[in-house]
Amino acid sequence: MSEKKNTLAIERTFTMIKPDGVERGLIGEILGRFEKRGLKIIALKMVKPSVEHIDNHYPKDDTWIARLGDKGFNCFAEYGLNPKEVMGTDNNLEAGKMVRQWLVDYMIEAPVVAMVIEGIHAIEMVRKITGSTLPNKAEIGTIRGDFSVDSPAAANLNKRSIKNLIHASETKAEAENEIKHWFSEEEIHPDYDRADHAAMF
Ligand code: UDP
Ligand code: MG
């Protein structure tokens, strides 16, 4: 095994191809984007999660739920839409609770592909490759920007979550919790070398 370098920058993050990514046949495309960038997949499985498992995957605190509501409200403001007309409320927490429920419904529509990715600044790099939460805002070149145009204005009127193909941990704490929530120690396999890394780093 080669000598490990630059270990201070090496992080682990949790990533998951959501039901629409699986149903659209984009598993290979998405995995390839991470692999080609020099990130190493160290755990991988297809799962049909229970409602409870998904419910416990997403945070339950009011701050996070209100943020979900706000992401939609910001979009409505930009397109001149009235939150009360779209959501039936202009309270971000109430709206966030509805979005969270639609999100759970979405995440159990079909199997997901869960993985742990290791690499240099992996949390930030995976988020960057993933793109903005709202596909209508995501940059071209990101997974969400290249494969979707969905937006809260389109999704919420139809009482569904935005379909944005992929989940990626946002912070170190989120990554640690999510890795533990989805994988046991035995399912994580960091002990192999990528041949291309000898040339890359
Ligand atoms: N979501 C949604 N409508 C919104 C905001 C979020 O359907 O207005 C869904 C979307 O699937 C998103 C998930 O809720 O990926 C979790 O939201 P978060 O703010 O954590 O975004 P992410 O970290 O996935 O970019
Ligand atoms: Mg998030």
CSV table of C-alpha atoms in Angstrom, one decimal, residues 21-104:
chain,number,residue,atom,x,y,z
A,21,GLY,CA,-31.7,9.2,-9.9
A,22,VAL,CA,-32.1,5.4,-9.6
A,23,GLU,CA,-35.3,5.3,-11.7
A,24,ARG,CA,-33.7,7.5,-14.4
A,25,GLY,CA,-30.7,5.2,-14.8
A,26,LEU,CA,-28.2,7.8,-13.6
A,27,ILE,CA,-26.4,5.7,-11.0
A,28,GLY,CA,-23.3,5.1,-13.2
A,29,GLU,CA,-23.2,8.7,-14.4
A,30,ILE,CA,-23.3,10.0,-10.8
A,31,LEU,CA,-20.8,7.6,-9.4
A,32,GLY,CA,-18.5,8.4,-12.4
A,33,ARG,CA,-18.5,12.1,-11.6
A,34,PHE,CA,-17.2,11.5,-8.1
A,35,GLU,CA,-14.7,8.9,-9.2
A,36,LYS,CA,-13.2,11.0,-12.0
A,37,ARG,CA,-12.7,13.9,-9.7
A,38,GLY,CA,-10.4,11.9,-7.6
A,39,LEU,CA,-12.8,11.0,-4.8
A,40,LYS,CA,-12.8,7.4,-3.5
A,41,ILE,CA,-16.0,5.4,-2.9
A,42,ILE,CA,-15.4,3.4,0.3
A,43,ALA,CA,-18.9,2.1,0.9
A,44,LEU,CA,-21.8,1.5,-1.5
A,45,LYS,CA,-25.2,-0.2,-1.3
A,46,MET,CA,-28.7,-0.1,-2.8
A,47,VAL,CA,-31.4,0.1,-0.1
A,48,LYS,CA,-35.2,0.4,0.1
A,49,PRO,CA,-35.4,2.4,3.3
A,50,SER,CA,-38.3,2.4,5.7
A,51,VAL,CA,-40.3,5.5,6.5
A,52,GLU,CA,-38.7,5.5,9.9
A,53,HIS,CA,-35.1,5.3,8.6
A,54,ILE,CA,-35.7,8.2,6.2
A,55,ASP,CA,-37.5,10.2,9.0
A,56,ASN,CA,-34.5,9.7,11.2
A,57,HIS,CA,-32.1,10.6,8.4
A,58,TYR,CA,-33.4,14.2,8.1
A,59,PRO,CA,-33.1,16.6,11.0
A,60,LYS,CA,-36.2,17.2,13.1
A,61,ASP,CA,-35.4,20.6,14.8
A,62,ASP,CA,-37.5,23.7,14.0
A,63,THR,CA,-34.5,25.6,12.6
A,64,TRP,CA,-33.8,23.0,9.9
A,65,ILE,CA,-37.5,22.7,9.1
A,66,ALA,CA,-38.0,26.4,8.9
A,67,ARG,CA,-35.0,26.6,6.5
A,68,LEU,CA,-36.8,24.1,4.3
A,69,GLY,CA,-39.8,26.4,4.3
A,70,ASP,CA,-37.6,29.4,3.5
A,71,LYS,CA,-36.0,27.8,0.5
A,72,GLY,CA,-39.4,27.6,-1.1
A,73,PHE,CA,-40.4,31.1,0.0
A,74,ASN,CA,-37.3,32.6,-1.5
A,75,CYS,CA,-38.1,31.0,-4.8
A,76,PHE,CA,-41.8,32.2,-4.7
A,77,ALA,CA,-40.6,35.8,-3.9
A,78,GLU,CA,-38.3,35.7,-6.9
A,79,TYR,CA,-41.1,34.6,-9.3
A,80,GLY,CA,-43.7,36.9,-7.8
A,81,LEU,CA,-45.8,34.1,-6.2
A,82,ASN,CA,-47.8,34.4,-3.0
A,83,PRO,CA,-46.7,31.7,-0.5
A,84,LYS,CA,-50.3,31.5,0.8
A,85,GLU,CA,-51.5,30.6,-2.7
A,86,VAL,CA,-48.8,28.0,-3.2
A,87,MET,CA,-48.5,26.5,0.3
A,88,GLY,CA,-51.6,27.7,2.0
A,89,THR,CA,-49.4,29.4,4.6
A,90,ASP,CA,-46.8,32.2,4.9
A,91,ASN,CA,-45.3,30.7,8.0
A,92,ASN,CA,-41.9,29.1,7.1
A,93,LEU,CA,-42.1,26.5,9.9
A,94,GLU,CA,-45.6,25.3,8.8
A,95,ALA,CA,-44.5,25.2,5.2
A,96,GLY,CA,-41.3,23.4,6.2
A,97,LYS,CA,-43.3,20.7,8.0
A,98,MET,CA,-45.2,20.0,4.8
A,99,VAL,CA,-42.1,19.9,2.6
A,100,ARG,CA,-40.5,17.5,5.1
A,101,GLN,CA,-43.4,15.1,4.8
A,102,TRP,CA,-43.3,15.3,1.0
A,103,LEU,CA,-39.6,14.7,1.2
A,104,VAL,CA,-40.1,11.5,3.2
